[in-house]
């Protein structure tokens, strides 16, 4: 039997979504399909490992089952579950709970989705799904390459994001944007890479792929990098955990919770952990972001005696015990610079961060303008890259990549690399897309200044190295159009030549008129 290749795997997995259509909302497809995919994969790998241990050590099956890395208890075995014809959802829920019980690293991952609600998923639909997933073996020996399951999983995440529309932005960042940021901040072997809003883990996985291609990037089958992330949405966090395991990043530390209020990655002293690279695509302009203030809002009475909520004053109510907001408290309606300051706080002194933020962060005034000024004065902003519009699922507005460095090289001190990449993209029906030539153009222009790689000519209409003095003269406004002039020069007009040309045309017109009069005379008109 031929090994399962990527295109077959992708189409097979995507066909499972069609079985669910009409039963549940398309935005929920991913939770059920990823759960079943993970169950089938763990069962197949478990069986493969048991057979290997039995052959290698000459021991019984029962003894071999005790030696496997992953534990699959009896009630979670695929062979048993696929034969069930009634209350299939309840059996699946018990199977997932049993896997979590015997594999503590998966606590909360498998049970994040409930299969037992028959109003959503009938036994008939679940039976079709089980038969569908039974078509192929997902043992490593039956896959074309060990990595293709992770690649297929990434494909599914994108497909589900497309299918979910705006909701897709909650768990998926466009591949082109992710690749661009990774190549800009260049994670290296032995680095600790962290994403404070990790979604389904795409930015961390892309960082690991980049590291794997560097000298010393692999140690045997393992990539020489440590991955950390935190995600607020429990369903998305569960997908991220499964994504890491399917990409063989078994030791990735993905925590669940609100990063701004309850950051989870801390050292033995209770201080925030520090990382070599920090990468993120936070939710754009999240409002009411300091939940303790929102939960404990005061109630006042209006003139009619009705209760009305008092909007909290964030400058007074935001008290961060980790001291992350030293450049200022962002406004209640925009969490963007709160996420950015969290990233700065957890960045090592020689580290680098890359983050996607909405364009408004470049020019909004008030408290955000004050924070931006302090960041520039502290010389933390290394680069600003303006992206094309409509790249993201949750908004059509353009965004920008901020590159942060705490230790700029001498030639970049008190300067900012500014790139206008807004005009380079592939236009799509729903979303635009950054392709390899567009990514390469951005990264080469950035490295031209950042690494002083001079092989590539860089037009000032695309990228400039801007002095902080120039930015200060613009009141620390980073709106890209103030620094990159993309207008086309009008050709100079020589009035004398234009006059001579007009005279020639007039003479020719008189000649044609004269010939026309002669023709008309000959015709007797």
Short mmCIF file of C-alpha atoms in Angstrom, two decimals:
data_model
loop_
_atom_site.label_atom_id
_atom_site.label_comp_id
_atom_site.label_asym_id
_atom_site.label_seq_id
_atom_site.Cartn_x
_atom_site.Cartn_y
_atom_site.Cartn_z
CA UNK A 1 0.00 0.00 0.00
CA UNK A 2 1.53 3.40 -1.00
CA UNK A 3 2.42 5.81 1.79
CA UNK A 4 0.06 8.67 2.50
CA UNK A 5 1.22 11.86 0.76
CA UNK A 6 0.38 15.45 1.68
CA UNK A 7 -2.22 16.19 -1.02
CA UNK A 8 -4.15 12.97 -0.27
CA UNK A 9 -3.98 13.67 3.46
CA UNK A 10 -5.19 17.25 3.05
CA UNK A 11 -8.17 16.40 0.85
CA UNK A 12 -9.11 13.45 3.09
CA UNK A 13 -9.07 15.60 6.21
CA UNK A 14 -10.94 18.47 4.56
CA UNK A 15 -13.63 16.05 3.36
CA UNK A 16 -14.38 15.32 7.02
CA UNK A 17 -15.68 18.90 7.32
CA UNK A 18 -18.34 18.16 4.69
CA UNK A 19 -19.74 15.41 6.91
CA UNK A 20 -20.33 18.02 9.63
CA UNK A 21 -21.98 20.63 7.42
CA UNK A 22 -25.54 21.27 8.49
CA UNK A 23 -25.01 19.76 11.95
CA UNK A 24 -22.89 22.46 13.59
CA UNK A 25 -21.65 25.96 12.82
CA UNK A 26 -18.65 25.97 10.47
CA UNK A 27 -16.62 27.97 13.00
CA UNK A 28 -16.81 24.91 15.30
CA UNK A 29 -15.72 22.31 12.72
CA UNK A 30 -12.09 22.56 13.77
CA UNK A 31 -12.71 21.57 17.38
CA UNK A 32 -14.39 18.27 16.49
CA UNK A 33 -12.20 17.32 13.53
CA UNK A 34 -8.93 18.13 15.31
CA UNK A 35 -10.09 16.05 18.28
CA UNK A 36 -10.83 12.99 16.15
CA UNK A 37 -7.65 13.46 14.12
CA UNK A 38 -5.62 13.60 17.31
CA UNK A 39 -7.39 10.51 18.71
CA UNK A 40 -6.72 8.50 15.53
CA UNK A 41 -3.11 9.65 15.34
CA UNK A 42 -2.32 8.85 18.99
CA UNK A 43 -3.92 5.42 18.63
CA UNK A 44 -1.97 4.60 15.47
CA UNK A 45 1.35 5.78 16.89
CA UNK A 46 0.62 3.93 20.14
CA UNK A 47 0.01 0.69 18.22
CA UNK A 48 3.16 1.25 16.17
CA UNK A 49 5.24 1.84 19.29
CA UNK A 50 3.80 -1.20 21.11
CA UNK A 51 4.71 -3.47 18.18
CA UNK A 52 8.21 -1.99 18.02
CA UNK A 53 8.83 -2.51 21.75
CA UNK A 54 7.49 -6.09 21.61
CA UNK A 55 9.81 -6.97 18.72
CA UNK A 56 12.81 -5.14 20.17
CA UNK A 57 12.58 -6.39 23.74
CA UNK A 58 10.80 -9.70 23.24
CA UNK A 59 8.15 -8.86 25.83
CA UNK A 60 4.36 -9.27 25.98
CA UNK A 61 1.91 -6.72 24.64
CA UNK A 62 0.76 -5.81 28.15
CA UNK A 63 4.36 -5.11 29.21
CA UNK A 64 5.03 -3.13 26.02
CA UNK A 65 1.97 -0.93 26.62
CA UNK A 66 3.52 0.18 29.90
CA UNK A 67 6.68 1.34 28.08
CA UNK A 68 5.12 3.67 25.48
CA UNK A 69 5.70 7.44 25.56
CA UNK A 70 1.97 8.12 25.06
CA UNK A 71 -0.56 6.18 27.08
CA UNK A 72 -3.80 5.14 25.39
CA UNK A 73 -6.10 3.50 27.97
CA UNK A 74 -8.49 0.72 26.99
CA UNK A 75 -11.58 2.98 26.81
CA UNK A 76 -9.78 5.24 24.30
CA UNK A 77 -8.68 2.53 21.86
CA UNK A 78 -9.75 3.22 18.27
CA UNK A 79 -10.56 -0.41 17.56
CA UNK A 80 -13.20 -0.37 20.29
CA UNK A 81 -14.64 3.09 19.62
CA UNK A 82 -15.19 2.56 15.87
CA UNK A 83 -17.49 -0.42 16.64
CA UNK A 84 -19.84 1.60 18.89
CA UNK A 85 -23.23 2.37 17.31
CA UNK A 86 -25.11 4.12 20.14
CA UNK A 87 -24.14 7.06 22.37
CA UNK A 88 -20.95 7.47 20.34
CA UNK A 89 -20.43 11.05 21.53
CA UNK A 90 -20.51 10.01 25.18
CA UNK A 91 -17.99 7.23 24.44
CA UNK A 92 -15.69 9.76 22.74
CA UNK A 93 -15.93 12.17 25.69
CA UNK A 94 -14.94 9.29 28.02
CA UNK A 95 -12.07 8.36 25.72
CA UNK A 96 -10.68 11.91 25.70
CA UNK A 97 -11.02 12.18 29.49
CA UNK A 98 -9.16 8.88 29.89
CA UNK A 99 -6.30 10.06 27.65
CA UNK A 100 -5.97 13.24 29.72
CA UNK A 101 -6.02 11.19 32.93
CA UNK A 102 -3.12 9.02 31.77
CA UNK A 103 -1.16 11.82 30.03
CA UNK A 104 -1.00 14.80 32.41
CA UNK A 105 0.61 17.07 29.79
CA UNK A 106 -2.71 16.97 27.90
CA UNK A 107 -4.86 18.10 30.81
CA UNK A 108 -7.72 20.24 29.46
CA UNK A 109 -6.73 19.68 25.83
CA UNK A 110 -8.83 16.72 24.80
CA UNK A 111 -11.93 17.57 26.86
CA UNK A 112 -12.19 21.16 25.59
CA UNK A 113 -14.77 19.98 23.05
CA UNK A 114 -17.82 17.95 24.01
CA UNK A 115 -19.04 15.26 21.60
CA UNK A 116 -21.92 13.96 23.75
CA UNK A 117 -24.55 16.56 22.80
CA UNK A 118 -26.88 14.66 20.45
CA UNK A 119 -28.68 17.86 19.48
CA UNK A 120 -25.46 18.90 17.76
CA UNK A 121 -24.02 15.57 16.66
CA UNK A 122 -26.21 12.54 16.11
CA UNK A 123 -24.91 8.99 16.29
CA UNK A 124 -25.35 8.76 12.51
CA UNK A 125 -23.06 11.76 11.86
CA UNK A 126 -20.44 10.54 14.31
CA UNK A 127 -20.54 7.06 12.79
CA UNK A 128 -19.86 8.58 9.35
CA UNK A 129 -16.96 10.56 10.82
CA UNK A 130 -15.43 7.49 12.45
CA UNK A 131 -15.72 5.52 9.20
CA UNK A 132 -14.13 8.42 7.36
CA UNK A 133 -11.19 8.63 9.76
CA UNK A 134 -10.75 4.86 9.58
CA UNK A 135 -9.82 5.02 5.88
CA UNK A 136 -6.11 5.68 6.42
CA UNK A 137 -3.41 4.69 8.87
CA UNK A 138 -1.58 7.58 10.54
CA UNK A 139 1.35 5.50 11.75
CA UNK A 140 4.72 7.11 11.06
CA UNK A 141 5.63 4.16 8.82
CA UNK A 142 2.54 4.81 6.67
CA UNK A 143 3.21 8.55 6.14
CA UNK A 144 5.26 9.79 3.20
CA UNK A 145 7.36 11.85 5.64
CA UNK A 146 7.00 12.24 9.43
CA UNK A 147 6.36 15.99 9.02
CA UNK A 148 3.37 15.81 6.69
CA UNK A 149 0.79 15.40 9.45
CA UNK A 150 1.89 18.71 10.94
CA UNK A 151 1.79 20.30 7.48
CA UNK A 152 -1.70 18.92 6.89
CA UNK A 153 -2.77 20.25 10.27
CA UNK A 154 -1.52 23.71 9.29
CA UNK A 155 -3.46 23.39 6.02
CA UNK A 156 -6.62 22.53 7.95
CA UNK A 157 -6.17 25.48 10.30
CA UNK A 158 -5.99 27.82 7.31
CA UNK A 159 -9.00 26.18 5.65
CA UNK A 160 -11.04 26.51 8.82
CA UNK A 161 -9.96 30.14 9.16
CA UNK A 162 -11.15 30.77 5.58
CA UNK A 163 -14.43 29.00 6.35
CA UNK A 164 -14.96 30.94 9.57
CA UNK A 165 -14.42 34.38 8.02
CA UNK A 166 -13.74 37.05 10.63
CA UNK A 167 -13.65 34.48 13.44
CA UNK A 168 -10.64 32.90 11.72
CA UNK A 169 -8.45 35.76 12.88
CA UNK A 170 -8.88 34.58 16.46
CA UNK A 171 -6.74 31.50 15.91
CA UNK A 172 -4.85 31.94 12.65
CA UNK A 173 -2.28 34.46 11.45
CA UNK A 174 -1.66 34.63 7.67
CA UNK A 175 1.35 32.53 6.73
CA UNK A 176 3.04 35.30 4.73
CA UNK A 177 2.92 37.72 7.67
CA UNK A 178 4.24 35.06 10.07
CA UNK A 179 7.10 34.12 7.74
CA UNK A 180 8.03 37.79 7.29
CA UNK A 181 8.28 38.45 11.04
CA UNK A 182 10.27 35.27 11.67
CA UNK A 183 12.79 36.19 8.96
CA UNK A 184 13.07 39.70 10.34
CA UNK A 185 13.84 38.66 13.94
CA UNK A 186 15.82 35.50 12.97
CA UNK A 187 15.54 33.08 15.93
CA UNK A 188 18.67 30.98 16.43
CA UNK A 189 19.53 27.51 17.81
CA UNK A 190 19.19 27.21 21.61
CA UNK A 191 16.91 30.25 21.73
CA UNK A 192 13.82 30.52 23.87
CA UNK A 193 10.98 31.79 21.64
CA UNK A 194 7.75 33.10 23.17
CA UNK A 195 4.34 34.15 21.83
CA UNK A 196 2.08 35.84 24.41
CA UNK A 197 -1.02 35.44 22.20
CA UNK A 198 -0.10 32.19 20.52
CA UNK A 199 -3.47 31.16 19.03
CA UNK A 200 -2.99 27.78 17.37
CA UNK A 201 0.80 28.10 17.59
CA UNK A 202 1.64 29.00 14.00
CA UNK A 203 4.21 31.67 14.85
CA UNK A 204 6.08 29.34 17.21
CA UNK A 205 6.10 26.49 14.69
CA UNK A 206 7.34 28.80 11.91
CA UNK A 207 10.10 30.00 14.27
CA UNK A 208 11.11 26.40 14.92
CA UNK A 209 11.20 25.66 11.17
CA UNK A 210 13.49 28.65 10.68
CA UNK A 211 15.82 27.46 13.46
CA UNK A 212 15.91 23.94 11.98
CA UNK A 213 17.46 25.38 8.79
CA UNK A 214 20.32 27.09 10.66
CA UNK A 215 23.68 25.42 11.42
CA UNK A 216 23.22 23.48 14.66
CA UNK A 217 19.46 23.84 14.36
CA UNK A 218 18.77 20.13 14.79
CA UNK A 219 19.85 17.57 17.37
CA UNK A 220 18.85 14.24 15.84
CA UNK A 221 15.12 14.45 15.13
CA UNK A 222 14.63 17.37 17.51
CA UNK A 223 14.84 21.06 16.63
CA UNK A 224 17.22 22.91 18.94
CA UNK A 225 14.77 25.53 20.20
CA UNK A 226 12.48 25.99 23.22
CA UNK A 227 8.92 27.17 22.54
CA UNK A 228 6.64 29.02 24.96
CA UNK A 229 3.20 30.53 24.50
CA UNK A 230 0.01 31.64 26.21
CA UNK A 231 -3.53 31.76 24.82
CA UNK A 232 -6.74 33.10 26.36
CA UNK A 233 -9.29 31.14 24.31
CA UNK A 234 -9.47 27.60 25.72
CA UNK A 235 -10.56 25.95 22.47
CA UNK A 236 -7.79 27.67 20.53
CA UNK A 237 -5.25 26.78 23.25
CA UNK A 238 -6.25 23.11 22.91
CA UNK A 239 -5.73 23.29 19.14
CA UNK A 240 -2.32 24.87 19.76
CA UNK A 241 -1.32 22.05 22.12
CA UNK A 242 -2.34 19.42 19.56
CA UNK A 243 -0.57 21.38 16.83
CA UNK A 244 2.68 21.31 18.81
CA UNK A 245 2.46 17.56 19.40
CA UNK A 246 1.65 16.81 15.75
CA UNK A 247 4.74 18.85 14.80
CA UNK A 248 6.79 16.83 17.32
CA UNK A 249 7.29 19.80 19.67
CA UNK A 250 6.32 17.66 22.65
CA UNK A 251 8.04 19.90 25.20
CA UNK A 252 6.50 23.19 24.09
CA UNK A 253 5.12 25.09 27.08
CA UNK A 254 1.70 26.46 26.10
CA UNK A 255 -0.27 27.97 28.98
CA UNK A 256 -3.88 29.10 29.03
CA UNK A 257 -5.08 32.42 30.39
CA UNK A 258 -5.11 36.19 29.91
CA UNK A 259 -1.50 37.23 29.29
CA UNK A 260 -2.02 40.90 30.15
CA UNK A 261 -3.59 40.23 33.55
CA UNK A 262 -2.21 36.78 34.43
CA UNK A 263 1.08 36.06 32.62
CA UNK A 264 1.92 32.41 33.30
CA UNK A 265 5.59 32.01 32.36
CA UNK A 266 7.59 32.84 35.49
CA UNK A 267 10.86 31.73 37.05
CA UNK A 268 11.40 30.18 40.49
CA UNK A 269 11.38 33.63 42.09
CA UNK A 270 7.95 34.44 40.65
CA UNK A 271 9.45 36.93 38.17
CA UNK A 272 8.57 36.95 34.49
CA UNK A 273 10.72 34.62 32.39
CA UNK A 274 12.92 36.29 29.79
CA UNK A 275 13.15 35.16 26.18
CA UNK A 276 15.57 35.53 23.26
CA UNK A 277 12.82 36.13 20.73
CA UNK A 278 9.25 37.29 21.28
CA UNK A 279 6.76 37.14 18.42
CA UNK A 280 3.03 37.92 18.37
CA UNK A 281 -0.10 38.90 16.49
CA UNK A 282 -2.29 40.19 19.35
CA UNK A 283 -6.00 40.90 18.85
CA UNK A 284 -6.24 44.29 17.14
CA UNK A 285 -7.28 47.15 19.44
CA UNK A 286 -8.86 44.99 22.14
CA UNK A 287 -10.98 47.11 24.45
CA UNK A 288 -11.71 46.73 28.19
CA UNK A 289 -8.46 44.78 28.40
CA UNK A 290 -7.77 45.01 32.15
CA UNK A 291 -10.43 42.59 33.37
CA UNK A 292 -10.06 43.24 37.14
CA UNK A 293 -11.17 46.83 36.51
CA UNK A 294 -14.06 45.73 34.29
CA UNK A 295 -15.36 43.11 36.71
CA UNK A 296 -15.25 45.50 39.64
CA UNK A 297 -16.90 48.49 37.96
CA UNK A 298 -18.66 50.90 40.30
CA UNK A 299 -22.39 51.45 39.82
CA UNK A 300 -23.82 54.97 40.08
CA UNK A 301 -27.42 56.13 39.87
CA UNK A 302 -28.53 58.44 37.06
CA UNK A 303 -31.18 61.20 37.40
CA UNK A 304 -33.97 58.63 37.04
CA UNK A 305 -32.56 56.46 39.81
CA UNK A 306 -31.37 53.75 37.40
CA UNK A 307 -27.98 52.15 37.82
CA UNK A 308 -25.33 53.05 35.29
CA UNK A 309 -21.81 51.74 34.98
CA UNK A 310 -18.91 54.07 35.58
CA UNK A 311 -16.18 53.68 32.98
CA UNK A 312 -12.98 52.88 34.89
CA UNK A 313 -10.04 55.28 34.67
CA UNK A 314 -7.24 53.00 33.52
CA UNK A 315 -4.54 55.39 34.69
CA UNK A 316 -5.79 54.79 38.23
CA UNK A 317 -7.05 51.20 38.19
CA UNK A 318 -4.35 49.38 36.22
CA UNK A 319 -1.81 48.21 38.77
CA UNK A 320 0.62 45.70 37.32
CA UNK A 321 2.71 43.86 39.91
CA UNK A 322 5.24 42.92 37.22
CA UNK A 323 5.97 46.56 36.31
CA UNK A 324 5.42 46.03 32.61
CA UNK A 325 3.77 49.34 31.75
CA UNK A 326 6.67 51.63 32.58
CA UNK A 327 6.21 53.64 29.38
CA UNK A 328 2.59 54.46 30.21
CA UNK A 329 -0.88 52.94 30.63
CA UNK A 330 -2.60 52.43 27.25
CA UNK A 331 -6.21 53.62 26.92
CA UNK A 332 -9.11 51.34 27.80
CA UNK A 333 -10.17 51.03 24.16
CA UNK A 334 -6.78 49.96 22.75
CA UNK A 335 -4.71 47.14 24.26
CA UNK A 336 -2.14 47.21 21.44
CA UNK A 337 0.63 48.99 23.33
CA UNK A 338 -0.13 46.97 26.47
CA UNK A 339 0.76 43.81 24.56
CA UNK A 340 3.83 45.53 23.13
CA UNK A 341 5.05 46.58 26.59
CA UNK A 342 4.50 43.05 27.91
CA UNK A 343 6.72 41.79 25.07
CA UNK A 344 9.40 44.34 25.90
CA UNK A 345 9.28 43.37 29.59
CA UNK A 346 9.95 39.68 28.85
CA UNK A 347 12.65 40.31 26.23
CA UNK A 348 16.29 39.60 27.09
CA UNK A 349 18.72 42.50 26.81
CA UNK A 350 20.18 41.07 23.60
CA UNK A 351 16.80 39.82 22.36
CA UNK A 352 14.55 40.90 19.54
CA UNK A 353 10.77 41.04 19.20
CA UNK A 354 8.41 41.22 16.22
CA UNK A 355 4.73 42.07 16.54
CA UNK A 356 1.81 42.92 14.25
CA UNK A 357 -0.15 45.99 15.36
CA UNK A 358 -2.86 48.05 13.65
CA UNK A 359 -1.78 51.18 11.79
CA UNK A 360 -3.38 53.41 14.40
CA UNK A 361 -0.58 52.63 16.84
CA UNK A 362 1.77 54.58 14.55
CA UNK A 363 -0.05 57.89 14.84
CA UNK A 364 -2.77 57.91 17.52
CA UNK A 365 -2.23 60.70 20.02
CA UNK A 366 -3.10 60.93 23.73
CA UNK A 367 -1.63 58.29 26.01
CA UNK A 368 -0.59 56.15 23.03
CA UNK A 369 1.33 59.07 21.55
CA UNK A 370 3.10 59.58 24.88
CA UNK A 371 4.02 55.88 25.07
CA UNK A 372 5.30 55.92 21.48
CA UNK A 373 7.48 58.95 22.26
CA UNK A 374 9.00 57.22 25.30
CA UNK A 375 9.68 54.04 23.32
CA UNK A 376 11.49 56.07 20.68
CA UNK A 377 13.44 58.03 23.26
CA UNK A 378 14.46 54.73 24.89
CA UNK A 379 15.64 53.65 21.41
CA UNK A 380 13.66 50.39 21.51
CA UNK A 381 12.02 50.59 18.08
CA UNK A 382 14.33 49.13 15.44
CA UNK A 383 11.93 48.88 12.52
CA UNK A 384 8.43 49.66 11.28
CA UNK A 385 7.06 47.84 8.22
CA UNK A 386 3.76 48.95 6.71
CA UNK A 387 1.79 45.98 5.36
CA UNK A 388 -0.82 45.79 2.57
CA UNK A 389 -4.54 46.05 3.36
CA UNK A 390 -6.90 43.08 3.87
CA UNK A 391 -4.29 40.50 4.89
CA UNK A 392 -6.15 39.50 8.05
CA UNK A 393 -9.45 37.73 8.62
CA UNK A 394 -10.79 40.01 11.31
CA UNK A 395 -10.23 43.36 9.59
CA UNK A 396 -9.66 44.94 6.20
CA UNK A 397 -7.49 47.73 7.59
CA UNK A 398 -3.75 47.66 6.98
CA UNK A 399 -1.41 46.72 9.80
CA UNK A 400 2.25 47.20 10.56
CA UNK A 401 5.08 45.07 11.90
CA UNK A 402 7.07 46.56 14.78
CA UNK A 403 10.57 45.21 15.37
CA UNK A 404 11.86 45.81 18.89
CA UNK A 405 15.49 45.59 20.01
CA UNK A 406 16.95 46.43 23.42
CA UNK A 407 20.52 46.45 22.14
CA UNK A 408 20.72 47.98 18.70
CA UNK A 409 24.03 47.82 16.83
CA UNK A 410 25.92 51.11 16.74
CA UNK A 411 24.87 52.00 13.18
CA UNK A 412 21.18 51.73 14.10
CA UNK A 413 21.22 53.69 17.34
CA UNK A 414 18.73 56.55 17.44
CA UNK A 415 17.48 55.47 14.02
CA UNK A 416 14.45 53.50 12.80
CA UNK A 417 14.20 51.36 9.66
CA UNK A 418 10.93 52.32 7.97
CA UNK A 419 9.54 50.26 5.08
CA UNK A 420 6.40 50.85 3.02
CA UNK A 421 5.40 47.39 1.76
CA UNK A 422 1.73 48.33 1.35
CA UNK A 423 1.76 48.01 -2.44
CA UNK A 424 3.31 44.55 -2.80
CA UNK A 425 0.85 41.67 -2.49
CA UNK A 426 -1.27 39.15 -4.34
CA UNK A 427 -4.86 40.31 -4.52
CA UNK A 428 -7.42 37.75 -3.35
CA UNK A 429 -11.20 37.49 -3.32
CA UNK A 430 -11.53 37.69 0.47
CA UNK A 431 -7.97 38.24 1.73
CA UNK A 432 -4.86 39.57 0.10
CA UNK A 433 -1.69 37.55 0.46
CA UNK A 434 2.05 38.04 0.88
CA UNK A 435 3.95 35.68 -1.41
CA UNK A 436 7.63 34.73 -1.36
CA UNK A 437 8.78 37.58 -3.70
CA UNK A 438 7.00 40.14 -1.47
CA UNK A 439 8.48 38.65 1.72
CA UNK A 440 11.94 38.50 0.18
CA UNK A 441 11.76 42.15 -0.87
CA UNK A 442 10.85 43.25 2.67
CA UNK A 443 13.51 41.13 4.39
CA UNK A 444 16.27 42.07 1.96
CA UNK A 445 15.49 45.77 2.37
CA UNK A 446 15.45 45.40 6.17
CA UNK A 447 18.73 43.47 6.23
CA UNK A 448 20.28 46.06 3.93
CA UNK A 449 20.06 48.47 6.87
CA UNK A 450 20.01 46.16 9.90
CA UNK A 451 22.88 43.86 8.87
CA UNK A 452 24.54 46.31 6.46
CA UNK A 453 24.10 43.86 3.58
CA UNK A 454 24.62 46.09 0.58
CA UNK A 455 24.18 43.67 -2.32
CA UNK A 456 20.60 44.83 -2.87
CA UNK A 457 19.73 48.30 -4.05
CA UNK A 458 16.94 49.77 -1.92
CA UNK A 459 14.75 52.55 -3.25
CA UNK A 460 13.93 55.41 -0.88
CA UNK A 461 10.36 55.03 -2.10
CA UNK A 462 10.33 51.62 -0.38
CA UNK A 463 12.63 51.85 2.63
CA UNK A 464 14.68 54.39 4.59
CA UNK A 465 16.83 54.55 7.70
CA UNK A 466 15.27 57.50 9.51
CA UNK A 467 17.00 59.54 12.23
CA UNK A 468 15.12 59.98 15.48
CA UNK A 469 15.53 63.75 15.09
CA UNK A 470 13.36 63.62 11.96
CA UNK A 471 10.76 61.58 13.85
CA UNK A 472 10.87 64.04 16.76
CA UNK A 473 10.26 66.90 14.32
CA UNK A 474 7.04 65.06 13.39
CA UNK A 475 5.96 64.95 17.06
CA UNK A 476 6.98 61.27 17.23
CA UNK A 477 4.31 60.35 14.71
CA UNK A 478 5.39 57.18 12.89
CA UNK A 479 2.84 57.36 10.08
CA UNK A 480 4.82 55.82 7.23
CA UNK A 481 3.70 58.34 4.61
CA UNK A 482 5.63 61.04 6.52
CA UNK A 483 8.90 59.25 5.83
CA UNK A 484 8.41 57.29 2.60
CA UNK A 485 7.30 59.33 -0.42
CA UNK A 486 5.66 56.90 -2.82
CA UNK A 487 4.33 59.52 -5.23
CA UNK A 488 5.56 59.36 -8.81
CA UNK A 489 7.36 62.40 -10.19
CA UNK A 490 5.52 64.16 -13.01
CA UNK A 491 7.66 64.44 -16.14
CA UNK A 492 8.95 67.96 -16.82
CA UNK A 493 7.15 69.76 -19.62
CA UNK A 494 9.17 71.83 -22.09
CA UNK A 495 6.70 74.56 -23.09
CA UNK A 496 8.74 75.63 -26.11
CA UNK A 497 8.72 72.09 -27.53
CA UNK A 498 5.00 71.75 -26.83
CA UNK A 499 4.36 75.02 -28.71
CA UNK A 500 6.37 73.84 -31.75
CA UNK A 501 4.49 70.52 -31.72
CA UNK A 502 1.15 72.33 -31.63
CA UNK A 503 2.20 74.52 -34.56
CA UNK A 504 3.14 71.42 -36.58
CA UNK A 505 -0.24 69.85 -35.80
CA UNK A 506 -2.07 73.05 -36.83
CA UNK A 507 -0.19 73.16 -40.14
CA UNK A 508 -0.98 69.52 -40.80
CA UNK A 509 -4.65 70.16 -39.96
CA UNK A 510 -4.77 73.03 -42.54
CA UNK A 511 -3.20 70.76 -45.15
CA UNK A 512 -5.81 68.02 -44.50
CA UNK A 513 -8.64 70.59 -44.67
CA UNK A 514 -7.38 71.87 -48.01
CA UNK A 515 -7.20 68.33 -49.44
CA UNK A 516 -10.70 67.58 -48.14
CA UNK A 517 -12.09 70.75 -49.91
CA UNK A 518 -10.52 69.59 -53.20
CA UNK A 519 -12.06 66.10 -52.86
CA UNK A 520 -15.47 67.62 -52.21
CA UNK A 521 -15.14 69.89 -55.30
CA UNK A 522 -14.29 66.87 -57.46
CA UNK A 523 -17.42 65.16 -56.18
CA UNK A 524 -19.47 68.27 -57.00
CA UNK A 525 -20.35 68.96 -53.40
#
